[in-house]
mmCIF file of C-alpha atoms in Angstrom:
data_model
loop_
_atom_site.group_PDB
_atom_site.id
_atom_site.type_symbol
_atom_site.label_atom_id
_atom_site.label_comp_id
_atom_site.label_asym_id
_atom_site.label_seq_id
_atom_site.Cartn_x
_atom_site.Cartn_y
_atom_site.Cartn_z
ATOM 1 C CA MET A 1 0.000 0.000 0.000
ATOM 2 C CA ALA A 2 2.747 2.452 0.975
ATOM 3 C CA THR A 3 4.664 1.629 -2.201
ATOM 4 C CA SER A 4 1.686 2.454 -4.431
ATOM 5 C CA ILE A 5 1.121 5.778 -2.655
ATOM 6 C CA ARG A 6 4.799 6.615 -2.996
ATOM 7 C CA ASP A 7 4.805 5.604 -6.671
ATOM 8 C CA GLY A 8 1.700 7.712 -7.299
ATOM 9 C CA THR A 9 3.252 10.685 -5.539
ATOM 10 C CA MET A 10 6.491 10.352 -7.486
ATOM 11 C CA SER A 11 4.573 9.993 -10.754
ATOM 12 C CA GLY A 12 2.566 13.135 -9.978
ATOM 13 C CA LEU A 13 5.734 15.003 -9.042
ATOM 14 C CA GLY A 14 7.350 13.866 -12.291
ATOM 15 C CA SER A 15 4.386 15.201 -14.244
ATOM 16 C CA LEU A 16 4.587 18.476 -12.348
ATOM 17 C CA ILE A 17 8.290 18.893 -13.077
ATOM 18 C CA LYS A 18 7.716 18.064 -16.739
ATOM 19 C CA LEU A 19 4.946 20.621 -17.158
ATOM 20 C CA LEU A 20 6.175 23.554 -15.138
ATOM 21 C CA PRO A 21 8.243 25.912 -17.285
ATOM 22 C CA SER A 22 11.497 25.511 -15.349
ATOM 23 C CA GLY A 23 13.894 26.127 -18.266
ATOM 24 C CA THR A 24 11.998 29.201 -19.345
ATOM 25 C CA VAL A 25 11.872 30.531 -15.788
ATOM 26 C CA PHE A 26 15.631 30.023 -15.477
ATOM 27 C CA LEU A 27 16.228 31.944 -18.704
ATOM 28 C CA PHE A 28 13.878 34.670 -17.544
ATOM 29 C CA GLN A 29 15.577 34.981 -14.130
ATOM 30 C CA PHE A 30 18.971 35.092 -15.829
ATOM 31 C CA LEU A 31 18.086 37.808 -18.363
ATOM 32 C CA SER A 32 15.610 39.857 -16.341
ATOM 33 C CA PRO A 33 18.116 41.959 -14.327
ATOM 34 C CA VAL A 34 20.018 42.886 -17.488
ATOM 35 C CA LEU A 35 16.973 43.699 -19.614
ATOM 36 C CA THR A 36 15.243 45.693 -16.865
ATOM 37 C CA ASN A 37 18.364 47.582 -15.790
ATOM 38 C CA ASN A 38 17.796 46.036 -12.339
ATOM 39 C CA GLY A 39 14.241 47.346 -12.277
ATOM 40 C CA ASN A 40 15.139 50.889 -13.330
ATOM 41 C CA CYS A 41 13.329 51.111 -16.673
ATOM 42 C CA LYS A 42 12.494 54.784 -16.365
ATOM 43 C CA THR A 43 16.014 55.886 -17.326
ATOM 44 C CA ASN A 44 15.620 54.594 -20.869
ATOM 45 C CA ASN A 45 12.539 53.298 -22.700
ATOM 46 C CA LYS A 46 14.541 50.529 -24.384
ATOM 47 C CA TYR A 47 14.637 48.644 -21.051
ATOM 48 C CA TYR A 48 10.851 48.825 -20.882
ATOM 49 C CA TYR A 49 10.467 47.359 -24.378
ATOM 50 C CA LEU A 50 13.197 44.743 -23.900
ATOM 51 C CA SER A 51 11.522 43.609 -20.666
ATOM 52 C CA GLY A 52 8.186 43.339 -22.421
ATOM 53 C CA ALA A 53 9.759 41.359 -25.257
ATOM 54 C CA LEU A 54 11.394 38.992 -22.752
ATOM 55 C CA LEU A 55 8.039 38.449 -21.037
ATOM 56 C CA GLY A 56 6.356 37.770 -24.382
ATOM 57 C CA VAL A 57 8.995 35.368 -25.682
ATOM 58 C CA CYS A 58 9.217 33.414 -22.417
ATOM 59 C CA GLY A 59 5.418 33.295 -22.106
ATOM 60 C CA LEU A 60 5.127 31.997 -25.652
ATOM 61 C CA SER A 61 7.774 29.389 -24.883
ATOM 62 C CA CYS A 62 5.811 28.164 -21.848
ATOM 63 C CA PHE A 63 2.605 27.954 -23.849
ATOM 64 C CA PHE A 64 4.176 26.350 -26.928
ATOM 65 C CA SER A 65 6.111 23.691 -25.002
ATOM 66 C CA SER A 66 2.807 22.092 -23.982
ATOM 67 C CA PHE A 67 2.175 21.403 -27.660
ATOM 68 C CA THR A 68 5.345 19.439 -28.410
ATOM 69 C CA ASP A 69 5.711 15.692 -28.285
ATOM 70 C CA SER A 70 8.275 13.040 -29.107
ATOM 71 C CA TYR A 71 8.401 9.316 -29.727
ATOM 72 C CA LYS A 72 10.893 6.614 -30.637
ATOM 73 C CA ASP A 73 10.418 4.743 -33.864
ATOM 74 C CA SER A 74 11.122 1.060 -34.471
ATOM 75 C CA ASN A 75 14.806 1.902 -35.163
ATOM 76 C CA GLY A 76 15.183 3.569 -31.747
ATOM 77 C CA ILE A 77 15.490 7.088 -33.174
ATOM 78 C CA THR A 78 13.746 9.844 -31.209
ATOM 79 C CA HIS A 79 11.533 12.134 -33.298
ATOM 80 C CA HIS A 80 10.011 15.428 -32.156
ATOM 81 C CA GLY A 81 6.950 17.167 -33.493
ATOM 82 C CA ILE A 82 3.951 19.363 -32.895
ATOM 83 C CA PRO A 83 0.538 17.744 -32.444
ATOM 84 C CA THR A 84 -2.085 18.934 -34.907
ATOM 85 C CA ARG A 85 -5.700 17.917 -35.504
ATOM 86 C CA LYS A 86 -4.459 15.258 -37.945
ATOM 87 C CA GLY A 87 -1.539 13.939 -35.878
ATOM 88 C CA LEU A 88 2.083 14.717 -35.155
ATOM 89 C CA TRP A 89 3.812 17.150 -37.523
ATOM 90 C CA PRO A 90 6.347 16.896 -39.161
ATOM 91 C CA SER A 91 5.726 13.299 -40.006
ATOM 92 C CA SER A 92 8.687 11.794 -41.767
ATOM 93 C CA GLY A 93 8.231 8.338 -43.292
ATOM 94 C CA THR A 94 7.905 6.315 -40.101
ATOM 95 C CA SER A 95 6.183 3.078 -39.226
ATOM 96 C CA VAL A 96 4.418 4.655 -36.244
ATOM 97 C CA ASP A 97 0.799 5.795 -36.612
ATOM 98 C CA LEU A 98 1.187 9.515 -35.913
ATOM 99 C CA SER A 99 -2.554 10.169 -36.031
ATOM 100 C CA ALA A 100 -2.645 8.947 -32.423
ATOM 101 C CA TYR A 101 -0.767 12.095 -31.351
ATOM 102 C CA LYS A 102 -3.587 14.534 -32.160
ATOM 103 C CA VAL A 103 -3.937 17.771 -30.227
ATOM 104 C CA ARG A 104 -6.497 17.552 -27.408
ATOM 105 C CA LEU A 105 -8.331 19.935 -25.110
ATOM 106 C CA GLY A 106 -6.058 18.806 -22.263
ATOM 107 C CA ASP A 107 -3.078 20.238 -24.137
ATOM 108 C CA LEU A 108 -4.712 23.660 -24.102
ATOM 109 C CA VAL A 109 -5.507 23.354 -20.380
ATOM 110 C CA HIS A 110 -1.901 22.378 -19.588
ATOM 111 C CA ALA A 111 -0.601 25.217 -21.764
ATOM 112 C CA TYR A 112 -2.860 27.710 -19.988
ATOM 113 C CA PHE A 113 -1.768 26.631 -16.505
ATOM 114 C CA SER A 114 1.916 26.563 -17.490
ATOM 115 C CA LEU A 115 1.546 30.094 -18.811
ATOM 116 C CA LEU A 116 -0.288 31.124 -15.641
ATOM 117 C CA VAL A 117 2.498 29.767 -13.417
ATOM 118 C CA PHE A 118 5.101 31.592 -15.489
ATOM 119 C CA ALA A 119 3.077 34.820 -15.447
ATOM 120 C CA VAL A 120 2.864 34.778 -11.655
ATOM 121 C CA VAL A 121 6.576 34.089 -11.273
ATOM 122 C CA ALA A 122 7.520 36.696 -13.870
ATOM 123 C CA LEU A 123 5.165 39.514 -12.958
ATOM 124 C CA LEU A 124 5.904 39.244 -9.246
ATOM 125 C CA ASP A 125 9.654 39.373 -9.882
ATOM 126 C CA LYS A 126 11.147 42.413 -8.122
ATOM 127 C CA ASN A 127 12.798 43.768 -11.278
ATOM 128 C CA LYS A 128 9.557 43.496 -13.278
ATOM 129 C CA ARG A 129 7.530 45.076 -10.486
ATOM 130 C CA ASP A 130 9.945 47.983 -10.238
ATOM 131 C CA CYS A 131 9.960 48.371 -14.023
ATOM 132 C CA PHE A 132 6.276 48.007 -14.956
ATOM 133 C CA TYR A 133 4.384 49.039 -11.814
ATOM 134 C CA PRO A 134 6.792 50.673 -9.340
ATOM 135 C CA SER A 135 4.158 52.190 -7.038
ATOM 136 C CA TRP A 136 2.437 48.865 -6.325
ATOM 137 C CA HIS A 137 3.752 46.888 -3.346
ATOM 138 C CA SER A 138 0.973 44.766 -1.864
ATOM 139 C CA LYS A 139 2.497 42.289 0.586
ATOM 140 C CA ASP A 140 -0.736 40.289 0.893
ATOM 141 C CA LEU A 141 -0.999 39.619 -2.831
ATOM 142 C CA LEU A 142 2.713 38.859 -3.103
ATOM 143 C CA GLN A 143 2.319 36.151 -0.478
ATOM 144 C CA ALA A 144 -1.057 34.720 -1.496
ATOM 145 C CA LEU A 145 -1.025 34.726 -5.300
ATOM 146 C CA PRO A 146 1.953 32.375 -5.877
ATOM 147 C CA LEU A 147 0.584 29.913 -3.310
ATOM 148 C CA LEU A 148 -2.902 29.991 -4.790
ATOM 149 C CA VAL A 149 -1.800 29.628 -8.411
ATOM 150 C CA GLY A 150 0.777 26.984 -7.487
ATOM 151 C CA ALA A 151 -1.748 24.937 -5.541
ATOM 152 C CA ILE A 152 -4.422 25.089 -8.239
ATOM 153 C CA SER A 153 -1.942 24.327 -11.022
ATOM 154 C CA GLY A 154 -0.385 21.525 -9.003
ATOM 155 C CA VAL A 155 -3.773 19.907 -8.469
ATOM 156 C CA VAL A 156 -4.651 20.206 -12.164
ATOM 157 C CA PHE A 157 -1.269 18.778 -13.239
ATOM 158 C CA ALA A 158 -1.451 15.924 -10.719
ATOM 159 C CA LEU A 159 -5.079 14.964 -11.403
ATOM 160 C CA TYR A 160 -4.829 15.296 -15.176
ATOM 161 C CA PRO A 161 -1.246 14.448 -16.121
ATOM 162 C CA SER A 162 -0.152 15.072 -19.674
ATOM 163 C CA SER A 163 1.124 12.196 -21.756
ATOM 164 C CA ARG A 164 3.133 14.569 -23.949
ATOM 165 C CA HIS A 165 6.905 14.200 -23.998
ATOM 166 C CA SER A 166 7.967 17.753 -24.621
ATOM 167 C CA ILE A 167 11.242 18.553 -26.297
ATOM 168 C CA GLY A 168 14.053 18.135 -23.795
ATOM 169 C CA TYR A 169 12.248 15.688 -21.516
ATOM 170 C CA PRO A 170 12.934 11.940 -21.569
ATOM 171 C CA LEU A 171 10.435 9.510 -22.971
ATOM 172 C CA SER A 172 8.576 7.316 -20.518
ATOM 173 C CA PRO A 173 9.247 3.566 -20.712
ATOM 174 C CA SER A 174 5.759 2.949 -22.157
ATOM 175 C CA SER A 175 6.502 5.090 -25.217
ATOM 176 C CA MET A 176 10.017 3.929 -25.972
ATOM 177 C CA ASP A 177 8.872 1.711 -28.820
ATOM 178 C CA GLY A 178 6.104 3.496 -30.668
ATOM 179 C CA SER A 179 5.323 0.618 -33.001
ATOM 180 C CA LYS A 180 4.741 -2.010 -30.294
ATOM 181 C CA ASN A 181 3.239 -0.006 -27.456
ATOM 182 C CA LEU A 182 1.078 2.458 -29.344
ATOM 183 C CA GLU A 183 -2.158 0.898 -28.124
ATOM 184 C CA GLU A 184 -0.886 1.090 -24.532
ATOM 185 C CA ASN A 185 0.041 4.757 -25.057
ATOM 186 C CA LEU A 186 -3.436 5.491 -26.348
ATOM 187 C CA ASP A 187 -4.954 3.904 -23.256
ATOM 188 C CA HIS A 188 -2.790 6.213 -21.108
ATOM 189 C CA ARG A 189 -3.716 9.285 -23.171
ATOM 190 C CA VAL A 190 -7.481 8.929 -22.825
#
């Protein structure tokens, strides 16, 4: 009993780590002080526009990464693509039925919550606050909003895990051989 609870917890944590935009947040935290002039955007408008561009690009990255998937073909080669309504694109001559990788409503939900988590982390960053809204310093919201969004997103990610293998994340053992285990993958995806 304890092993199954632990396995379920670790599986949920793995899904959470896979879906949260950690690489994008790292890039944002690394570039934010430089592109905001340490929160002093008023000295030059270029810092304001560069900060906005960084927010937009990183937000788009968080959203888009929920719509990428990968699989291994019968030769053991990993292929990456973007799910569409017809299947995984680009589809190079492979023996795997790529129509099973269609885009679903769950992908949009995961993309929305990933973007929401990034938005909270990014917009509550001290440099961004000082740059975009310097007169606003609500301690209550700064403490409550990350906890609330994190808890809601965590519950959504744990209850409805994504079966997508985004670019940069390892494939799960059940999807290592797309030609043999495709039916099993479909059962997991529904």
